[in-house]
Short mmCIF file of N, CA and C and ligand atoms in Angstrom, two decimals:
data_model
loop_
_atom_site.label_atom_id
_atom_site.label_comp_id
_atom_site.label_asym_id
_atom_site.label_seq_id
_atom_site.Cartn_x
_atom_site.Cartn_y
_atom_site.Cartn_z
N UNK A 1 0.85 -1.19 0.00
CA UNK A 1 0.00 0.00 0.00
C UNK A 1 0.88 1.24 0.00
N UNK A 2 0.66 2.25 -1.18
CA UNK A 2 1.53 3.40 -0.97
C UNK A 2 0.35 4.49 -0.67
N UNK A 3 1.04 4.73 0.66
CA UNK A 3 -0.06 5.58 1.53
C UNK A 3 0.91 7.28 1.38
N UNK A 4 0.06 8.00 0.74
CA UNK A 4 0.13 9.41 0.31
C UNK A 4 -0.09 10.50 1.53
N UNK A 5 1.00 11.07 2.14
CA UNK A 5 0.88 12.09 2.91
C UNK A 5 0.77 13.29 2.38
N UNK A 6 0.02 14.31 2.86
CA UNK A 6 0.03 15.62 2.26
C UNK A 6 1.00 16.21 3.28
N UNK A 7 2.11 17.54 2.77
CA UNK A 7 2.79 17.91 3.65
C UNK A 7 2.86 18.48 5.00
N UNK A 8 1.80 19.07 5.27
CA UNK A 8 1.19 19.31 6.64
C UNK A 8 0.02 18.70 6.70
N UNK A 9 0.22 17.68 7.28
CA UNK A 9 -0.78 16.43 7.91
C UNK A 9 -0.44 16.10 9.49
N UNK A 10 -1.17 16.21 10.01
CA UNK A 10 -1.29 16.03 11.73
C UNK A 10 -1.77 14.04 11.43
N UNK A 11 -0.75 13.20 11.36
CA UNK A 11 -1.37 11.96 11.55
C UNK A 11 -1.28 11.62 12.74
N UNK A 12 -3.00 10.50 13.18
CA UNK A 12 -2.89 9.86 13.97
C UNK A 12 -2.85 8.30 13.84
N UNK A 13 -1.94 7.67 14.33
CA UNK A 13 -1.84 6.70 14.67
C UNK A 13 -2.91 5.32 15.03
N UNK A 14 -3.59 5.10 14.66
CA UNK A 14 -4.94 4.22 15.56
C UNK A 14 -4.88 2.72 15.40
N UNK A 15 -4.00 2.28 17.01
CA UNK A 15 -4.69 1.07 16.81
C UNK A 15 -4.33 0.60 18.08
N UNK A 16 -4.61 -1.03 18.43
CA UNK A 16 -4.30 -1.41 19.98
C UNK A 16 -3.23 -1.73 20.37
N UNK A 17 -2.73 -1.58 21.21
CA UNK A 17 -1.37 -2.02 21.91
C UNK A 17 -1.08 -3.25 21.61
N UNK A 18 0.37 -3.15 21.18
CA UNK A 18 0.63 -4.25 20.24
C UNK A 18 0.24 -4.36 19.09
N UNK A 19 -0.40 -3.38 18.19
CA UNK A 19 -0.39 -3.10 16.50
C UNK A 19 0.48 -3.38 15.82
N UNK A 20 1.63 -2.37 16.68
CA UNK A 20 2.93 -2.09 16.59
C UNK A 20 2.89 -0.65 15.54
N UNK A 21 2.41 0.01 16.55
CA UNK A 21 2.24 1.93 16.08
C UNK A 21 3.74 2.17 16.57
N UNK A 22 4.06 2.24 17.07
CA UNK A 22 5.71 2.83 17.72
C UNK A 22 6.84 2.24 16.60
N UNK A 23 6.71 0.99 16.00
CA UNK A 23 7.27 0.22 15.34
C UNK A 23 6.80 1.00 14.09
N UNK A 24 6.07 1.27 13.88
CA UNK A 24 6.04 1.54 12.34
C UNK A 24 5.96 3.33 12.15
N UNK A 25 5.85 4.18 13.50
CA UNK A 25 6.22 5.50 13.48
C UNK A 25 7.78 5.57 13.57
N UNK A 26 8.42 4.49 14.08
CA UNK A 26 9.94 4.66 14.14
C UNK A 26 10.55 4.42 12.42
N UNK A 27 9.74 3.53 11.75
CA UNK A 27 10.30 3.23 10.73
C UNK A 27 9.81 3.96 9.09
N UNK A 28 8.96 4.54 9.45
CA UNK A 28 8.33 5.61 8.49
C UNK A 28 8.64 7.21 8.74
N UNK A 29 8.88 7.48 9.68
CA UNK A 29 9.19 8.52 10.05
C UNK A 29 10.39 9.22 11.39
N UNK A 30 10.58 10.53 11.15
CA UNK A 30 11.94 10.68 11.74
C UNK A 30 11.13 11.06 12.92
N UNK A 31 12.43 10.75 13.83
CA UNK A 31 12.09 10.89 15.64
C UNK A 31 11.86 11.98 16.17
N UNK A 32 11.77 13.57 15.42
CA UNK A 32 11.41 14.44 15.45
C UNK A 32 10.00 14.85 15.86
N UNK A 33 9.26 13.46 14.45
CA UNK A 33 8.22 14.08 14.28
C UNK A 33 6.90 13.65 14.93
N UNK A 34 7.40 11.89 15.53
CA UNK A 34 6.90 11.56 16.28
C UNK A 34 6.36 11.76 17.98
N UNK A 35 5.01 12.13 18.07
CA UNK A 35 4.91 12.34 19.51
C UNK A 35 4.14 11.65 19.92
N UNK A 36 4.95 10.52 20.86
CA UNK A 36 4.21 9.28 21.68
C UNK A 36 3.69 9.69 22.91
N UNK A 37 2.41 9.25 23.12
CA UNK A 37 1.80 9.13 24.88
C UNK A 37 2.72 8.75 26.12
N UNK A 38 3.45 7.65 25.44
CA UNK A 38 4.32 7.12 26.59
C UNK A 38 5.45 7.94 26.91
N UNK A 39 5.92 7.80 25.76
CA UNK A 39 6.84 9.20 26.23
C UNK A 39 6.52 10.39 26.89
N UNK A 40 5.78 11.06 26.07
CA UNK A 40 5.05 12.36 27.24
C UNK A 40 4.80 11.86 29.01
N UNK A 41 3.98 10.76 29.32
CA UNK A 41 3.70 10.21 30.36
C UNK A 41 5.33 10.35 31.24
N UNK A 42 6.19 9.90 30.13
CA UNK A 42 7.54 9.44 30.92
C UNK A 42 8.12 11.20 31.43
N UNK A 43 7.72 11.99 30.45
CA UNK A 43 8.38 13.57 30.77
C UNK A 43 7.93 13.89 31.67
N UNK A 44 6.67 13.99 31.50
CA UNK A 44 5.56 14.48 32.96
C UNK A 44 5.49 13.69 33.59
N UNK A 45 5.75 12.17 34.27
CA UNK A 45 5.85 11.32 35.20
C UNK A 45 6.67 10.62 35.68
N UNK A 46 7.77 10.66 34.83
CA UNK A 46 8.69 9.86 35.13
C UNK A 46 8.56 8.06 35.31
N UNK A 47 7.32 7.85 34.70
CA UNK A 47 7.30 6.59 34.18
C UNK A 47 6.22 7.04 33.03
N UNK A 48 6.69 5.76 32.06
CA UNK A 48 5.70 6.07 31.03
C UNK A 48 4.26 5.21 30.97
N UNK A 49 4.65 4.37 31.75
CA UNK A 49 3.22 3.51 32.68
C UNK A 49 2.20 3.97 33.36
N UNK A 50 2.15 5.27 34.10
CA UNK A 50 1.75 5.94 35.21
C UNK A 50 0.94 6.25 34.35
N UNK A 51 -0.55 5.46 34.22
CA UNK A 51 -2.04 6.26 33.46
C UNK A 51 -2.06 7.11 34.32
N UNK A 52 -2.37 7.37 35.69
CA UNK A 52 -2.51 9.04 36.80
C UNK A 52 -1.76 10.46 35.67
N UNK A 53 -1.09 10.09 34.48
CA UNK A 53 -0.18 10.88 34.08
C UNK A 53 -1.17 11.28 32.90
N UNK A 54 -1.70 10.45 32.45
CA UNK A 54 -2.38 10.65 30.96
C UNK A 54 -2.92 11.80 30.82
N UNK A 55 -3.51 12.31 31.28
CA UNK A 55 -4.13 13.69 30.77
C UNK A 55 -3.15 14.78 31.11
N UNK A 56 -2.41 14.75 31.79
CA UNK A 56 -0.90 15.95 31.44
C UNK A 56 -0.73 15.50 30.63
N UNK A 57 0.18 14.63 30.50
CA UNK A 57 0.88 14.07 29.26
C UNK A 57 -0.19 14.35 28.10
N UNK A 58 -1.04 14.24 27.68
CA UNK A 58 -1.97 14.86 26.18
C UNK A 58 -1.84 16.41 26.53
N UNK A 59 -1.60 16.73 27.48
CA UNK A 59 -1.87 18.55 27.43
C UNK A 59 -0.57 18.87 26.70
N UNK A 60 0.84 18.43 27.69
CA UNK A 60 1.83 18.38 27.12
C UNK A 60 1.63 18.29 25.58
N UNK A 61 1.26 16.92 25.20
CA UNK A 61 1.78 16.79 23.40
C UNK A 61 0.64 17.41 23.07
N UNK A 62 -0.38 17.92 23.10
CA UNK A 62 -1.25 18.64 22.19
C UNK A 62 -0.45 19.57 22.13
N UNK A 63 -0.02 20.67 23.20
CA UNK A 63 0.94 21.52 22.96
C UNK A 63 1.85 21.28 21.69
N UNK A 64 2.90 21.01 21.83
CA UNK A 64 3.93 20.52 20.99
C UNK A 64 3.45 20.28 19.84
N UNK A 65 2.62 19.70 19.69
CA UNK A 65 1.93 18.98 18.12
C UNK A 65 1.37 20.38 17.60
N UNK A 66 0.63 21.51 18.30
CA UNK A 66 0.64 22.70 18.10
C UNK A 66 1.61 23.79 17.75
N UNK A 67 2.19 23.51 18.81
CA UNK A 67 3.79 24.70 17.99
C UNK A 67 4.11 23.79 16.92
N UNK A 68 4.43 22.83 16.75
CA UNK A 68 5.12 22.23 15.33
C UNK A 68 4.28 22.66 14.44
N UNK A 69 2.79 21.95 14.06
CA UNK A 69 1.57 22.75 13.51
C UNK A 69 1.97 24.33 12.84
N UNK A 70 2.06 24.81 13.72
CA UNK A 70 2.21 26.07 13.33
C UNK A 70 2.88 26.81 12.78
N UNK A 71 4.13 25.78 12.83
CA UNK A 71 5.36 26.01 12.03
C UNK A 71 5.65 25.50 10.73
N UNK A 72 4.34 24.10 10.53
CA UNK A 72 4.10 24.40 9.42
C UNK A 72 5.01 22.58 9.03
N UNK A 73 5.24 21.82 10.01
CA UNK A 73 5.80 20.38 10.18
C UNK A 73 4.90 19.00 10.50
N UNK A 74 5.07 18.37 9.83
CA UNK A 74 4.26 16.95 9.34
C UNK A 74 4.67 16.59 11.21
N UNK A 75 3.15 16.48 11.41
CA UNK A 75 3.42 15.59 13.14
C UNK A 75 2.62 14.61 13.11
N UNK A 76 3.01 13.37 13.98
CA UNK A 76 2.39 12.13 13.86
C UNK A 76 2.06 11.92 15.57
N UNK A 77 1.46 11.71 16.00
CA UNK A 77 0.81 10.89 17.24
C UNK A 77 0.66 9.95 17.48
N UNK A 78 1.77 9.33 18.30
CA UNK A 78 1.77 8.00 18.45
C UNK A 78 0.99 7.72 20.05
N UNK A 79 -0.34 7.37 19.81
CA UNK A 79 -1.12 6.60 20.89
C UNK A 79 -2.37 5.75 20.13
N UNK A 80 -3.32 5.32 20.87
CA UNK A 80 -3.81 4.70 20.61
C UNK A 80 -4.80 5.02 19.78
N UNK A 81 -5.73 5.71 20.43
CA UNK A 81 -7.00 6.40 19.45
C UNK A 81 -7.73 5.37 19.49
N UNK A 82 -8.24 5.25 19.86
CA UNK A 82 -9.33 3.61 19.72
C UNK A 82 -10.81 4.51 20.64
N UNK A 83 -10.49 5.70 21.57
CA UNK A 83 -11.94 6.36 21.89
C UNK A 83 -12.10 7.75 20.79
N UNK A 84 -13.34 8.01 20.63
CA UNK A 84 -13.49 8.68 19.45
C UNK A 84 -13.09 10.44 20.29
N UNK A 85 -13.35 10.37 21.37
CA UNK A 85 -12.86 11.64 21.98
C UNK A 85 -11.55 12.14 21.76
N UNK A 86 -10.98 10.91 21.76
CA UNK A 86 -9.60 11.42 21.72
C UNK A 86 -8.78 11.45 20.34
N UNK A 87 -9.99 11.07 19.61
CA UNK A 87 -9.68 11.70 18.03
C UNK A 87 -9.87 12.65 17.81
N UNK A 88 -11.26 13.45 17.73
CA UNK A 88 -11.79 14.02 17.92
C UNK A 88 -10.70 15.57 18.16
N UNK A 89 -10.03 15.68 19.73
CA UNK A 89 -9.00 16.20 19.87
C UNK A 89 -8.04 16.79 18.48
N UNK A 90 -7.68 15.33 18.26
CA UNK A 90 -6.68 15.86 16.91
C UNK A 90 -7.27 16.41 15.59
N UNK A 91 -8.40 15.66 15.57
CA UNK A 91 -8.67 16.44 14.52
C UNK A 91 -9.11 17.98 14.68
N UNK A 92 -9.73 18.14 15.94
CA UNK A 92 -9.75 19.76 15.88
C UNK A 92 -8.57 20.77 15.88
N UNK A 93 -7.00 19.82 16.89
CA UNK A 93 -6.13 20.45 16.70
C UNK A 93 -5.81 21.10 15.12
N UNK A 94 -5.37 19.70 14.16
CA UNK A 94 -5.24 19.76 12.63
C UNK A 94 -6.14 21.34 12.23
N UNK A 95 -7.28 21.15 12.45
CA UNK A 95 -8.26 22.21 11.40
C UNK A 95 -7.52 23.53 12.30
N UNK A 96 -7.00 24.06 13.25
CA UNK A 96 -6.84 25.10 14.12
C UNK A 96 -5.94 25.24 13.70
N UNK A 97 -5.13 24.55 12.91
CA UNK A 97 -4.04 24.76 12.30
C UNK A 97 -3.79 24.75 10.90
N UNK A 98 -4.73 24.87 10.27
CA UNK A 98 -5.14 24.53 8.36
C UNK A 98 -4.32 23.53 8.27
N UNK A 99 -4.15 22.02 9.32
CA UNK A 99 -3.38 20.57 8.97
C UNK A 99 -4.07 19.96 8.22
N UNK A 100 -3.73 18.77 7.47
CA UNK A 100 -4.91 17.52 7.33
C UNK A 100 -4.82 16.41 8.65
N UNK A 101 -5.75 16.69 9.05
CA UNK A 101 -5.47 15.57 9.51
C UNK A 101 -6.17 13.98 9.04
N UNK A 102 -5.58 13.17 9.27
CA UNK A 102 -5.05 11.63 8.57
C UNK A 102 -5.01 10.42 9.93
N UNK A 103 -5.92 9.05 9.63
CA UNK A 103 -5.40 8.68 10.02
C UNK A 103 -4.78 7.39 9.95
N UNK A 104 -4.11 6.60 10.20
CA UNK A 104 -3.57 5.34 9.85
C UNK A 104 -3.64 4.58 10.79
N UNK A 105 -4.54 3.66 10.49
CA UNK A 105 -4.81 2.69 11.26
C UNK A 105 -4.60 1.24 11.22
N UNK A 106 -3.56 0.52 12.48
CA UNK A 106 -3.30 -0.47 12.12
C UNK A 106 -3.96 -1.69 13.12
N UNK A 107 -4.07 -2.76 12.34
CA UNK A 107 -5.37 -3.49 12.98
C UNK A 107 -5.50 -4.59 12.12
N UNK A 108 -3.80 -5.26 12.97
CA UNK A 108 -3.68 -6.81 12.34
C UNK A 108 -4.40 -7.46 13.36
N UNK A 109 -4.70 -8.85 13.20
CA UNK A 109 -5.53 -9.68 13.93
C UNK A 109 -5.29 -9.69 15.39
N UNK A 110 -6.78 -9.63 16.24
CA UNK A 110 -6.17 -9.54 17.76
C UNK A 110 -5.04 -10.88 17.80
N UNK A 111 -5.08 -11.63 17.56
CA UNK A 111 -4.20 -12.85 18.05
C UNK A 111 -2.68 -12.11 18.14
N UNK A 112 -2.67 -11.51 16.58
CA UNK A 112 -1.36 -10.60 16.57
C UNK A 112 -0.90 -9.76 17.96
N UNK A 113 -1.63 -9.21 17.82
CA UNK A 113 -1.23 -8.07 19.42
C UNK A 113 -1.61 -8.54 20.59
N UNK A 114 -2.00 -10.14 20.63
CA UNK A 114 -2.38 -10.39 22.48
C UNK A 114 -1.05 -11.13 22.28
N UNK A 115 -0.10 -11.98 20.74
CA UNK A 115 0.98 -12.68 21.50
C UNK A 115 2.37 -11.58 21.60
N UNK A 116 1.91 -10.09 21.03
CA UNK A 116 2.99 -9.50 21.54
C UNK A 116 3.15 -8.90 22.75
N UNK A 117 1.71 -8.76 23.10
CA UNK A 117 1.50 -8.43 24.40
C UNK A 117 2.38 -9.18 25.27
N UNK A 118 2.17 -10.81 25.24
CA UNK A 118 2.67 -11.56 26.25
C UNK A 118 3.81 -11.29 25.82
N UNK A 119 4.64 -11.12 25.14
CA UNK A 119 5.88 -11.10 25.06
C UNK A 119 6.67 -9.95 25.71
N UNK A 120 5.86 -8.90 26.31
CA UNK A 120 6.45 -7.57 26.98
C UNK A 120 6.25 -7.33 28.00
N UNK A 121 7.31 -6.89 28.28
CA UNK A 121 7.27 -6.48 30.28
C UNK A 121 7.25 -5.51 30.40
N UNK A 122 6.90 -4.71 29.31
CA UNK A 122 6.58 -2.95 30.20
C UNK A 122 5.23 -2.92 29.71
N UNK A 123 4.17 -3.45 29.63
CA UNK A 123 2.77 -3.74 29.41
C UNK A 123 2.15 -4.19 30.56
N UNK A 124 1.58 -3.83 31.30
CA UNK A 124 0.67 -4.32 32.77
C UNK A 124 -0.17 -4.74 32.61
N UNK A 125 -1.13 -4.06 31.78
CA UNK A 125 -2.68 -4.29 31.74
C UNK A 125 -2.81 -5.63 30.93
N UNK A 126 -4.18 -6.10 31.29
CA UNK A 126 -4.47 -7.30 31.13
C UNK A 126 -5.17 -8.13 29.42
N UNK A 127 -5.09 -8.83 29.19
CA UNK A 127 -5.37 -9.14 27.40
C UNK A 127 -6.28 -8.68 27.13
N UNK A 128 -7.46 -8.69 28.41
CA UNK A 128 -8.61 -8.19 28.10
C UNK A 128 -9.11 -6.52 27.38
N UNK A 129 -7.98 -5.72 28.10
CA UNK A 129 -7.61 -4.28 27.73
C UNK A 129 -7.67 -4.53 26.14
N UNK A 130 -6.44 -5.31 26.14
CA UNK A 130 -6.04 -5.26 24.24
C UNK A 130 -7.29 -5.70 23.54
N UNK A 131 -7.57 -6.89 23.72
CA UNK A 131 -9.22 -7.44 23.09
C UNK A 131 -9.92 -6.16 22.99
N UNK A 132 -10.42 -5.56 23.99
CA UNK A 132 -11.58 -4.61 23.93
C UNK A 132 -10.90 -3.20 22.89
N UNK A 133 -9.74 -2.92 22.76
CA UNK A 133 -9.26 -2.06 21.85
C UNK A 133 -9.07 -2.47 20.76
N UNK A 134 -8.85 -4.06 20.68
CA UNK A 134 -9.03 -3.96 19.28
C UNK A 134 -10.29 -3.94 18.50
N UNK A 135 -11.35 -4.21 19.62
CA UNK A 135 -12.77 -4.30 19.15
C UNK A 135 -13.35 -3.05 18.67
N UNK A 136 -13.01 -1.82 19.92
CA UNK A 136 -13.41 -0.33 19.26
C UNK A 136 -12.64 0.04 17.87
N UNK A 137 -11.20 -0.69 17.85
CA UNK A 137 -10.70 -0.11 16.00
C UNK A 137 -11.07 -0.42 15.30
N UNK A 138 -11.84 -1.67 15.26
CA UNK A 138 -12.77 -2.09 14.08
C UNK A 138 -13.58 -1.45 13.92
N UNK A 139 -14.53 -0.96 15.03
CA UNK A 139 -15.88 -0.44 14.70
C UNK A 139 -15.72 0.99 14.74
N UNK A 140 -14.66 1.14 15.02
CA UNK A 140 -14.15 2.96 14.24
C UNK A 140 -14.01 3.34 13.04
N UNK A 141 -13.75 1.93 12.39
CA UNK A 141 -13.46 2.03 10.91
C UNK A 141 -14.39 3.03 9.96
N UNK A 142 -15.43 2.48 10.28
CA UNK A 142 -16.50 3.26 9.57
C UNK A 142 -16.76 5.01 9.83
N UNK A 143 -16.66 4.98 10.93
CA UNK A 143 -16.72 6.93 11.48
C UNK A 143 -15.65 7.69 11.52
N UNK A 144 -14.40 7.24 10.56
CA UNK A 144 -13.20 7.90 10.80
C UNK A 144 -13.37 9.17 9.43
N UNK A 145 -14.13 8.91 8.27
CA UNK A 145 -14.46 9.53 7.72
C UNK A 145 -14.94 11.18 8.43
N UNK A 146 -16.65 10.43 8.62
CA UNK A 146 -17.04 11.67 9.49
C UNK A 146 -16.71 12.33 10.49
N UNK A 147 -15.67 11.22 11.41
CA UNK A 147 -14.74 12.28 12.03
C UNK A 147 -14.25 13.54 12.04
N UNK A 148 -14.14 13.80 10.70
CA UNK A 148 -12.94 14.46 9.92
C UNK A 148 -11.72 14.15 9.68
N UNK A 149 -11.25 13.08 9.50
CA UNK A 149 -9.87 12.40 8.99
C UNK A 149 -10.26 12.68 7.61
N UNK A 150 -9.41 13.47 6.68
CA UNK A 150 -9.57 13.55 5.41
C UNK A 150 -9.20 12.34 4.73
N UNK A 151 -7.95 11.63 5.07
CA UNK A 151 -7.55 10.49 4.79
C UNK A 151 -7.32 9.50 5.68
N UNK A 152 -7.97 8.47 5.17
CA UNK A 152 -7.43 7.32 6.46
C UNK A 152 -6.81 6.00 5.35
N UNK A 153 -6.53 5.43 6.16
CA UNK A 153 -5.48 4.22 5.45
C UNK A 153 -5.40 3.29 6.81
N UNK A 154 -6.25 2.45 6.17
CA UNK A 154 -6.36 1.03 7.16
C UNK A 154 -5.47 -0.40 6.82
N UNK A 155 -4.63 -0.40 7.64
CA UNK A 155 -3.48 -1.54 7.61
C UNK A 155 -3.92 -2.99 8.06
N UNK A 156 -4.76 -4.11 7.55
CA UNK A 156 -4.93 -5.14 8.72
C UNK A 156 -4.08 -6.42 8.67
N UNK A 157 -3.69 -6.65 7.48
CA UNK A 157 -2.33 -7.91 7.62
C UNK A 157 -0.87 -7.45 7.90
N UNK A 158 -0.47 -7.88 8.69
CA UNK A 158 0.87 -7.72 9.36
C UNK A 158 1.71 -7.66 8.05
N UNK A 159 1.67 -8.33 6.63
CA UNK A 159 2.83 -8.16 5.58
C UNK A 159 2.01 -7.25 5.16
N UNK A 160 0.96 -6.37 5.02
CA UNK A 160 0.51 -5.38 4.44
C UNK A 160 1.41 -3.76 5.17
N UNK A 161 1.48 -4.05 6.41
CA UNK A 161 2.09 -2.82 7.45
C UNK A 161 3.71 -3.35 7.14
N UNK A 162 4.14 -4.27 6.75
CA UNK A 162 5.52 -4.28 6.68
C UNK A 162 5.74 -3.99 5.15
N UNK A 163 4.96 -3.83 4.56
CA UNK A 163 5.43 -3.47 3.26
C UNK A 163 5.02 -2.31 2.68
N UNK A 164 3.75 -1.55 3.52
CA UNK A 164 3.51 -0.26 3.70
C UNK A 164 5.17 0.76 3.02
N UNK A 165 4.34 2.04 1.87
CA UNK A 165 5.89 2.99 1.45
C UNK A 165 4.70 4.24 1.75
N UNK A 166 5.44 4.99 2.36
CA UNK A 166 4.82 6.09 2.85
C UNK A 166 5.32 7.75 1.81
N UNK A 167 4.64 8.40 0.88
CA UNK A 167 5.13 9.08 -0.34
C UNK A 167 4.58 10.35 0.89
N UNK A 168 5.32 11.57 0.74
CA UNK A 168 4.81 12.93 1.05
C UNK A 168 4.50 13.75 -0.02
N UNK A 169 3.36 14.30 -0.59
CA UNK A 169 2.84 15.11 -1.17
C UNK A 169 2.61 16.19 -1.18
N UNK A 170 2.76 17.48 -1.93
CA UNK A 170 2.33 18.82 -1.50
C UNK A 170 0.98 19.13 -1.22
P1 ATP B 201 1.48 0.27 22.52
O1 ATP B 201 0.14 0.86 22.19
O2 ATP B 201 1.39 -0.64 23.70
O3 ATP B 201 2.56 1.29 22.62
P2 ATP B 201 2.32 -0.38 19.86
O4 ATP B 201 1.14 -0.40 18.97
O5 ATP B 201 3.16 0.84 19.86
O6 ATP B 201 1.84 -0.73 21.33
P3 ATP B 201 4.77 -1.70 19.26
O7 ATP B 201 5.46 -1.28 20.51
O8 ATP B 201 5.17 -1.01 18.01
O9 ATP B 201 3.19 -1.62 19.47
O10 ATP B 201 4.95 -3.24 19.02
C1 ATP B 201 4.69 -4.18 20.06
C2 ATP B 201 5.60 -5.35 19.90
O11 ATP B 201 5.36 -5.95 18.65
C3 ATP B 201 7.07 -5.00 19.93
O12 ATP B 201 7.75 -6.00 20.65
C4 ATP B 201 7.49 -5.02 18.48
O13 ATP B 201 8.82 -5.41 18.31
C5 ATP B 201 6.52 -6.01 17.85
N1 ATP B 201 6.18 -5.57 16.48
C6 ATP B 201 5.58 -4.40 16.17
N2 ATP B 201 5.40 -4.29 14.85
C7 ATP B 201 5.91 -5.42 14.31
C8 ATP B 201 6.03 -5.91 12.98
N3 ATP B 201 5.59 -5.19 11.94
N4 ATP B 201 6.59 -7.12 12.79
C9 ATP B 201 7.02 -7.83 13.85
N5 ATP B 201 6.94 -7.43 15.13
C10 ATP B 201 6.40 -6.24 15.37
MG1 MG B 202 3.69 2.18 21.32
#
């Protein structure tokens, strides 16, 4: 899939822990431009685990994703997005900023992301978490349109996201 960015595009990221959104924002794009939840969590908390942190940590990167915005730089959001509120968010950021916002959503089979789950030790929460997120990305599929995502691009086989070429457009 050659998925077409426009040059100021606010993308979000959408899918469940263990998609492998971090994995494929590291490898599509520079570390600049990426702004992860966990990370923020880790600035403002000093762990990047500490949910008590989550809503600084989004004040934090809405910020940031704003000054970049404004300056006129392709920013990507690396969290989950699986509640529509917290899309919602970005996409109003994007329009406050004449961005597109975009989103890319990846949403290989739960089996995929419950055996990477088990495979990680900085993951706490329980399979059940991941199950139920991957259940809302499916059924987001359809309202990402009316969202306001001008573009979305839905990834669901694991060799489809590894073979994903990402083009920037004016
Ligand atoms: P979270 O929401 O919890 O941050 P995530 O969606 O960012 O999860 P990643 O951290 O990117 O997920 O990936 C989770 C695990 O799956 C990692 O161990 C990573 O190495 C592995 N993984 C991610 N993407 C791929 C891939 N395309 N092929 C093989 N392994 C992958
Ligand atoms: Mg991640």
């Amino acid at each position: 899939m050659k998925i077409e960015l426009p040059d100021l595009s606010l993308v979000c990221l959408v899918g469940a822990s263990g998609s492998g959104k971090s994995t494929f924002a590291a490898k599509y794009f520079r570390s600049t431009e990426v702004l992860s939840s966990d990370a923020f969590r880790g600035w403002v908390a000093d762990d990047e685990a500490d949910q008590s942190a989550t809503e600084d940590a989004f004040e934090a990167l809405f910020h940031l994703a704003g000054v970049r915005l404004k300056r006129g730089r392709l920013t990507v959001i690396d969290a989950t997005h699986t509640r529509r509120e917290d899309r919602a968010k970005a996409v109003a950021l994007a329009r406050a900023h004449h961005a597109i916002p975009v989103a890319i959503v990846l949403a290989p089979p739960a089996d995929v992301c419950l055996e990477r789950h088990a495979g990680r030790e900085d993951r706490r929460f329980s399979t059940r978490v991941v199950r139920n997120q991957h259940r809302d990305v499916l059924r987001s599929l359809k309202h990402l349109r009316r969202e306001g995502f001008r573009h979305t691009w839905v990834l669901k086989e694991p060799e489809t996201i590894d073979a994903a070429t990402i083009a920037r457009v004016p």
